[in-house]
Amino acid sequence: AQSVAQPEDQVNVAEGNPLTVKCTYSVSGNPYLFWYVQYPNRGLQFLLKYITGDNLVKGSYGFEAEFNKSQTSFHLKKPSALVSDSALYFCAVRDLSGNTGKLIFGQGTTLQVKP
Amino acid sequence: GAGVSQSPSNKVTEKGKDVELRCDPISGHTALYWYRQRLGQGLEFLIYFQGNSAPDKSGLPSDRFSAERTGESVSTLTIQRTQQEDSAVYLCASSLTAKETQYFGPGTRLLVL
């Protein structure tokens, strides 16, 4: 079965420091991976995706993610965190078992950036 | 352009009542998805529509849940005889096709008392 794991419920970083939000996946076949961010009482906003090509993917708001096939990981990173980055982050993988393209989500990681 | 919109933004109902949630996808998007987000949890897939094809209802948790979509336009998710366990945020997403990026609406927060 395909799945996504986000091992950390919460990540705390100081403003200006680099941040990493971890994601590992399990799929049969080539993965299509996504990161979304959810601000309080808002829907999910698309940050970035990996389909194929370069392992380092750049996305919105200065975020990037590194696809690592051997470690089956797709960690989200940012060189310098902002207080405004505080939000709930979801990693997702596209379900390849059918034709729907539905996403399978991790449980989410709360990022807290402190001034 | 306009994003995905959903209404109502909040809905409080009594146990046993029926509710209807609405989603307006991005214009031109043929694929439409409904997901459910329970408090403190990730999103669960509910149903998928693609154009005029038969929907994939494999994620609907019970026969109290149903959804419709007319062509490539508005979709409604109906929950009959609501239960307290139905309390959640219901999110709609659309994409150009099933292979493209999904864009989400702001969600409807449902509370069943």
mmCIF file of C-alpha atoms in Angstrom:
data_model
loop_
_atom_site.group_PDB
_atom_site.id
_atom_site.type_symbol
_atom_site.label_atom_id
_atom_site.label_comp_id
_atom_site.label_asym_id
_atom_site.label_seq_id
_atom_site.Cartn_x
_atom_site.Cartn_y
_atom_site.Cartn_z
ATOM 1 C CA ALA A 1 0.000 0.000 0.000
ATOM 2 C CA GLN A 2 1.136 3.505 -0.721
ATOM 3 C CA SER A 3 1.750 5.778 2.231
ATOM 4 C CA VAL A 4 3.400 8.936 3.454
ATOM 5 C CA ALA A 5 4.930 9.516 6.865
ATOM 6 C CA GLN A 6 5.786 12.770 8.557
ATOM 7 C CA PRO A 7 7.669 11.656 11.647
ATOM 8 C CA GLU A 8 7.526 14.970 13.498
ATOM 9 C CA ASP A 9 4.264 16.392 14.816
ATOM 10 C CA GLN A 10 5.974 19.732 15.424
ATOM 11 C CA VAL A 11 9.182 21.455 14.406
ATOM 12 C CA ASN A 12 10.451 24.503 16.251
ATOM 13 C CA VAL A 13 13.066 26.817 14.773
ATOM 14 C CA ALA A 14 14.303 30.312 15.445
ATOM 15 C CA GLU A 15 13.740 33.009 12.849
ATOM 16 C CA GLY A 16 16.668 33.225 10.469
ATOM 17 C CA ASN A 17 17.752 29.623 11.019
ATOM 18 C CA PRO A 18 17.391 26.925 8.379
ATOM 19 C CA LEU A 19 14.388 24.652 8.645
ATOM 20 C CA THR A 20 13.678 21.077 7.608
ATOM 21 C CA VAL A 21 10.338 19.300 7.671
ATOM 22 C CA LYS A 22 10.714 15.583 7.087
ATOM 23 C CA CYS A 23 8.705 13.300 4.839
ATOM 24 C CA THR A 24 9.195 9.690 3.823
ATOM 25 C CA TYR A 25 7.081 7.742 1.392
ATOM 26 C CA SER A 26 6.271 4.237 0.302
ATOM 27 C CA VAL A 27 5.042 3.626 -3.250
ATOM 28 C CA SER A 28 5.328 0.964 -5.889
ATOM 29 C CA GLY A 29 6.730 2.735 -8.898
ATOM 30 C CA ASN A 30 8.011 6.234 -9.479
ATOM 31 C CA PRO A 31 6.581 8.651 -6.913
ATOM 32 C CA TYR A 32 4.838 11.932 -7.603
ATOM 33 C CA LEU A 33 5.408 13.987 -4.449
ATOM 34 C CA PHE A 34 3.893 17.223 -3.193
ATOM 35 C CA TRP A 35 4.142 19.688 -0.348
ATOM 36 C CA TYR A 36 1.220 21.841 0.751
ATOM 37 C CA VAL A 37 0.955 24.441 3.513
ATOM 38 C CA GLN A 38 -2.136 25.235 5.548
ATOM 39 C CA TYR A 39 -2.498 28.471 7.477
ATOM 40 C CA PRO A 40 -5.091 28.632 10.290
ATOM 41 C CA ASN A 41 -8.667 28.422 9.028
ATOM 42 C CA ARG A 42 -7.488 28.327 5.425
ATOM 43 C CA GLY A 43 -7.347 25.693 2.729
ATOM 44 C CA LEU A 44 -4.180 24.043 1.515
ATOM 45 C CA GLN A 45 -1.774 26.042 -0.616
ATOM 46 C CA PHE A 46 0.478 24.269 -3.101
ATOM 47 C CA LEU A 47 4.198 24.770 -2.424
ATOM 48 C CA LEU A 48 6.043 22.460 -4.782
ATOM 49 C CA LYS A 49 6.095 19.060 -6.434
ATOM 50 C CA TYR A 50 8.480 16.428 -7.715
ATOM 51 C CA ILE A 51 7.532 14.476 -10.798
ATOM 52 C CA THR A 52 10.827 13.763 -12.501
ATOM 53 C CA GLY A 53 14.141 15.449 -13.216
ATOM 54 C CA ASP A 54 16.341 17.304 -10.739
ATOM 55 C CA ASN A 55 16.235 15.958 -7.233
ATOM 56 C CA LEU A 56 16.191 19.472 -5.783
ATOM 57 C CA VAL A 57 12.856 21.141 -6.413
ATOM 58 C CA LYS A 58 12.292 24.833 -5.803
ATOM 59 C CA GLY A 59 8.872 26.156 -4.899
ATOM 60 C CA SER A 60 6.939 29.091 -3.530
ATOM 61 C CA TYR A 61 8.035 31.425 -0.710
ATOM 62 C CA GLY A 62 11.668 30.299 -0.863
ATOM 63 C CA PHE A 63 10.943 26.671 -0.019
ATOM 64 C CA GLU A 64 12.683 23.757 -1.664
ATOM 65 C CA ALA A 65 12.577 20.003 -1.293
ATOM 66 C CA GLU A 66 15.081 17.279 -1.976
ATOM 67 C CA PHE A 67 13.984 13.993 -3.477
ATOM 68 C CA ASN A 68 16.121 11.088 -2.284
ATOM 69 C CA LYS A 69 15.174 7.812 -3.923
ATOM 70 C CA SER A 70 17.507 5.617 -1.885
ATOM 71 C CA GLN A 71 16.125 6.954 1.387
ATOM 72 C CA THR A 72 12.565 7.303 0.024
ATOM 73 C CA SER A 73 12.446 10.806 1.419
ATOM 74 C CA PHE A 74 11.229 14.195 0.255
ATOM 75 C CA HIS A 75 12.202 16.655 2.985
ATOM 76 C CA LEU A 76 11.059 20.268 2.810
ATOM 77 C CA LYS A 77 13.708 22.898 3.452
ATOM 78 C CA LYS A 78 14.230 26.617 3.661
ATOM 79 C CA PRO A 79 17.589 28.323 4.240
ATOM 80 C CA SER A 80 16.248 31.071 6.515
ATOM 81 C CA ALA A 81 12.941 30.726 8.359
ATOM 82 C CA LEU A 82 10.460 33.554 8.825
ATOM 83 C CA VAL A 83 7.901 33.903 11.604
ATOM 84 C CA SER A 84 5.277 34.025 8.858
ATOM 85 C CA ASP A 85 6.279 30.483 7.809
ATOM 86 C CA SER A 86 4.576 29.180 10.952
ATOM 87 C CA ALA A 87 1.823 26.895 9.691
ATOM 88 C CA LEU A 88 0.820 23.269 9.170
ATOM 89 C CA TYR A 89 2.712 21.460 6.410
ATOM 90 C CA PHE A 90 1.521 18.387 4.553
ATOM 91 C CA CYS A 91 3.490 16.010 2.397
ATOM 92 C CA ALA A 92 1.503 13.983 -0.142
ATOM 93 C CA VAL A 93 2.041 11.339 -2.791
ATOM 94 C CA ARG A 94 -0.152 10.710 -5.790
ATOM 95 C CA ASP A 95 -1.932 7.371 -5.674
ATOM 96 C CA LEU A 96 -0.665 5.377 -8.621
ATOM 97 C CA SER A 97 -2.987 2.416 -8.128
ATOM 98 C CA GLY A 98 -5.799 3.921 -10.196
ATOM 99 C CA ASN A 99 -6.545 6.719 -12.606
ATOM 100 C CA THR A 100 -7.929 9.255 -10.165
ATOM 101 C CA GLY A 101 -4.733 11.059 -9.271
ATOM 102 C CA LYS A 102 -5.976 11.294 -5.696
ATOM 103 C CA LEU A 103 -3.433 12.345 -3.114
ATOM 104 C CA ILE A 104 -2.400 10.369 -0.063
ATOM 105 C CA PHE A 105 -1.401 12.727 2.725
ATOM 106 C CA GLY A 106 0.842 12.510 5.723
ATOM 107 C CA GLN A 107 -0.499 13.518 9.121
ATOM 108 C CA GLY A 108 0.999 16.982 8.896
ATOM 109 C CA THR A 109 3.796 18.783 10.730
ATOM 110 C CA THR A 110 3.264 22.024 12.599
ATOM 111 C CA LEU A 111 6.117 24.438 12.012
ATOM 112 C CA GLN A 112 6.636 27.038 14.714
ATOM 113 C CA VAL A 113 9.123 29.799 13.937
ATOM 114 C CA LYS A 114 9.993 31.930 16.941
ATOM 115 C CA PRO A 115 11.315 35.494 16.723
ATOM 116 C CA GLY B 1 -7.806 34.066 -11.843
ATOM 117 C CA ALA B 2 -10.375 32.889 -9.323
ATOM 118 C CA GLY B 3 -9.451 29.928 -7.217
ATOM 119 C CA VAL B 4 -11.581 27.116 -5.873
ATOM 120 C CA SER B 5 -14.427 28.413 -3.763
ATOM 121 C CA GLN B 6 -16.551 26.577 -1.220
ATOM 122 C CA SER B 7 -19.703 27.396 0.673
ATOM 123 C CA PRO B 8 -20.689 27.688 3.380
ATOM 124 C CA SER B 9 -17.415 28.388 5.157
ATOM 125 C CA ASN B 10 -18.907 27.138 8.413
ATOM 126 C CA LYS B 11 -21.902 24.948 9.135
ATOM 127 C CA VAL B 12 -23.330 23.965 12.493
ATOM 128 C CA THR B 13 -26.065 21.361 12.443
ATOM 129 C CA GLU B 14 -27.868 19.018 14.764
ATOM 130 C CA LYS B 15 -27.327 15.296 14.745
ATOM 131 C CA GLY B 16 -29.685 13.639 12.306
ATOM 132 C CA LYS B 17 -30.063 16.593 9.954
ATOM 133 C CA ASP B 18 -28.918 16.604 6.322
ATOM 134 C CA VAL B 19 -26.288 19.044 5.081
ATOM 135 C CA GLU B 20 -25.171 20.099 1.620
ATOM 136 C CA LEU B 21 -21.737 21.494 0.872
ATOM 137 C CA ARG B 22 -20.860 23.265 -2.353
ATOM 138 C CA CYS B 23 -17.669 23.524 -4.379
ATOM 139 C CA ASP B 24 -16.949 25.771 -7.361
ATOM 140 C CA PRO B 25 -13.794 24.534 -9.114
ATOM 141 C CA ILE B 26 -11.364 26.611 -11.119
ATOM 142 C CA SER B 27 -12.811 27.233 -14.566
ATOM 143 C CA GLY B 28 -11.567 24.681 -17.089
ATOM 144 C CA HIS B 29 -10.516 22.125 -14.499
ATOM 145 C CA THR B 30 -11.932 18.755 -15.452
ATOM 146 C CA ALA B 31 -10.938 16.898 -12.294
ATOM 147 C CA LEU B 32 -12.569 17.594 -8.945
ATOM 148 C CA TYR B 33 -11.877 15.980 -5.565
ATOM 149 C CA TRP B 34 -13.446 16.025 -2.121
ATOM 150 C CA TYR B 35 -11.331 15.340 0.943
ATOM 151 C CA ARG B 36 -12.126 15.292 4.657
ATOM 152 C CA GLN B 37 -9.806 16.626 7.341
ATOM 153 C CA ARG B 38 -10.553 15.576 10.882
ATOM 154 C CA LEU B 39 -9.088 17.576 13.725
ATOM 155 C CA GLY B 40 -5.370 17.000 14.030
ATOM 156 C CA GLN B 41 -5.256 14.574 11.142
ATOM 157 C CA GLY B 42 -4.285 14.508 7.509
ATOM 158 C CA LEU B 43 -6.675 14.583 4.625
ATOM 159 C CA GLU B 44 -8.764 11.577 3.604
ATOM 160 C CA PHE B 45 -9.915 11.170 0.021
ATOM 161 C CA LEU B 46 -13.682 10.956 -0.385
ATOM 162 C CA ILE B 47 -14.650 11.141 -4.059
ATOM 163 C CA TYR B 48 -13.290 12.072 -7.501
ATOM 164 C CA PHE B 49 -15.014 13.435 -10.593
ATOM 165 C CA GLN B 50 -13.479 13.590 -14.076
ATOM 166 C CA GLY B 51 -15.554 15.265 -16.745
ATOM 167 C CA ASN B 52 -18.599 13.183 -17.575
ATOM 168 C CA SER B 53 -17.053 9.890 -16.462
ATOM 169 C CA ALA B 54 -18.480 7.866 -13.602
ATOM 170 C CA PRO B 55 -17.093 9.198 -10.303
ATOM 171 C CA ASP B 56 -14.730 7.247 -8.083
ATOM 172 C CA LYS B 57 -16.655 6.949 -4.819
ATOM 173 C CA SER B 58 -14.223 4.583 -3.142
ATOM 174 C CA GLY B 59 -13.422 6.969 -0.297
ATOM 175 C CA LEU B 60 -16.956 7.705 0.866
ATOM 176 C CA PRO B 61 -17.164 6.426 4.460
ATOM 177 C CA SER B 62 -20.815 5.379 4.420
ATOM 178 C CA ASP B 63 -23.950 5.452 2.298
ATOM 179 C CA ARG B 64 -24.989 8.614 4.126
ATOM 180 C CA PHE B 65 -22.456 10.441 1.965
ATOM 181 C CA SER B 66 -23.129 11.277 -1.659
ATOM 182 C CA ALA B 67 -21.886 13.817 -4.173
ATOM 183 C CA GLU B 68 -22.852 15.154 -7.552
ATOM 184 C CA ARG B 69 -21.200 17.170 -10.243
ATOM 185 C CA THR B 70 -22.791 18.480 -13.383
ATOM 186 C CA GLY B 71 -20.301 18.312 -16.238
ATOM 187 C CA GLU B 72 -17.198 20.296 -15.332
ATOM 188 C CA SER B 73 -18.885 22.747 -13.022
ATOM 189 C CA VAL B 74 -20.162 22.937 -9.477
ATOM 190 C CA SER B 75 -20.144 19.942 -7.162
ATOM 191 C CA THR B 76 -22.217 19.318 -4.061
ATOM 192 C CA LEU B 77 -21.412 16.916 -1.245
ATOM 193 C CA THR B 78 -24.433 15.787 0.749
ATOM 194 C CA ILE B 79 -24.330 14.148 4.139
ATOM 195 C CA GLN B 80 -27.605 12.644 5.289
ATOM 196 C CA ARG B 81 -28.557 12.002 8.910
ATOM 197 C CA THR B 82 -25.382 13.637 10.173
ATOM 198 C CA GLN B 83 -23.504 12.116 13.099
ATOM 199 C CA GLN B 84 -21.067 13.775 15.494
ATOM 200 C CA GLU B 85 -18.244 11.791 13.878
ATOM 201 C CA ASP B 86 -18.926 13.710 10.645
ATOM 202 C CA SER B 87 -17.569 16.876 12.251
ATOM 203 C CA ALA B 88 -14.549 17.867 10.185
ATOM 204 C CA VAL B 89 -13.319 20.275 7.554
ATOM 205 C CA TYR B 90 -14.420 19.253 4.069
ATOM 206 C CA LEU B 91 -12.003 20.382 1.388
ATOM 207 C CA CYS B 92 -12.556 20.495 -2.333
ATOM 208 C CA ALA B 93 -9.746 20.525 -4.896
ATOM 209 C CA SER B 94 -9.633 20.793 -8.657
ATOM 210 C CA SER B 95 -7.009 20.205 -11.326
ATOM 211 C CA LEU B 96 -6.771 20.534 -15.089
ATOM 212 C CA THR B 97 -6.609 16.771 -15.359
ATOM 213 C CA ALA B 98 -6.013 13.955 -12.899
ATOM 214 C CA LYS B 99 -2.282 14.214 -13.643
ATOM 215 C CA GLU B 100 -1.958 17.898 -12.825
ATOM 216 C CA THR B 101 -1.488 19.755 -9.546
ATOM 217 C CA GLN B 102 -4.550 19.966 -7.324
ATOM 218 C CA TYR B 103 -5.596 23.366 -6.004
ATOM 219 C CA PHE B 104 -7.671 23.493 -2.861
ATOM 220 C CA GLY B 105 -10.554 25.622 -1.711
ATOM 221 C CA PRO B 106 -10.749 27.145 1.776
ATOM 222 C CA GLY B 107 -12.937 24.317 3.053
ATOM 223 C CA THR B 108 -16.222 24.019 4.898
ATOM 224 C CA ARG B 109 -15.942 23.518 8.639
ATOM 225 C CA LEU B 110 -18.805 21.243 9.704
ATOM 226 C CA LEU B 111 -19.801 20.859 13.337
ATOM 227 C CA VAL B 112 -22.478 18.332 14.251
ATOM 228 C CA LEU B 113 -23.935 18.876 17.702
#
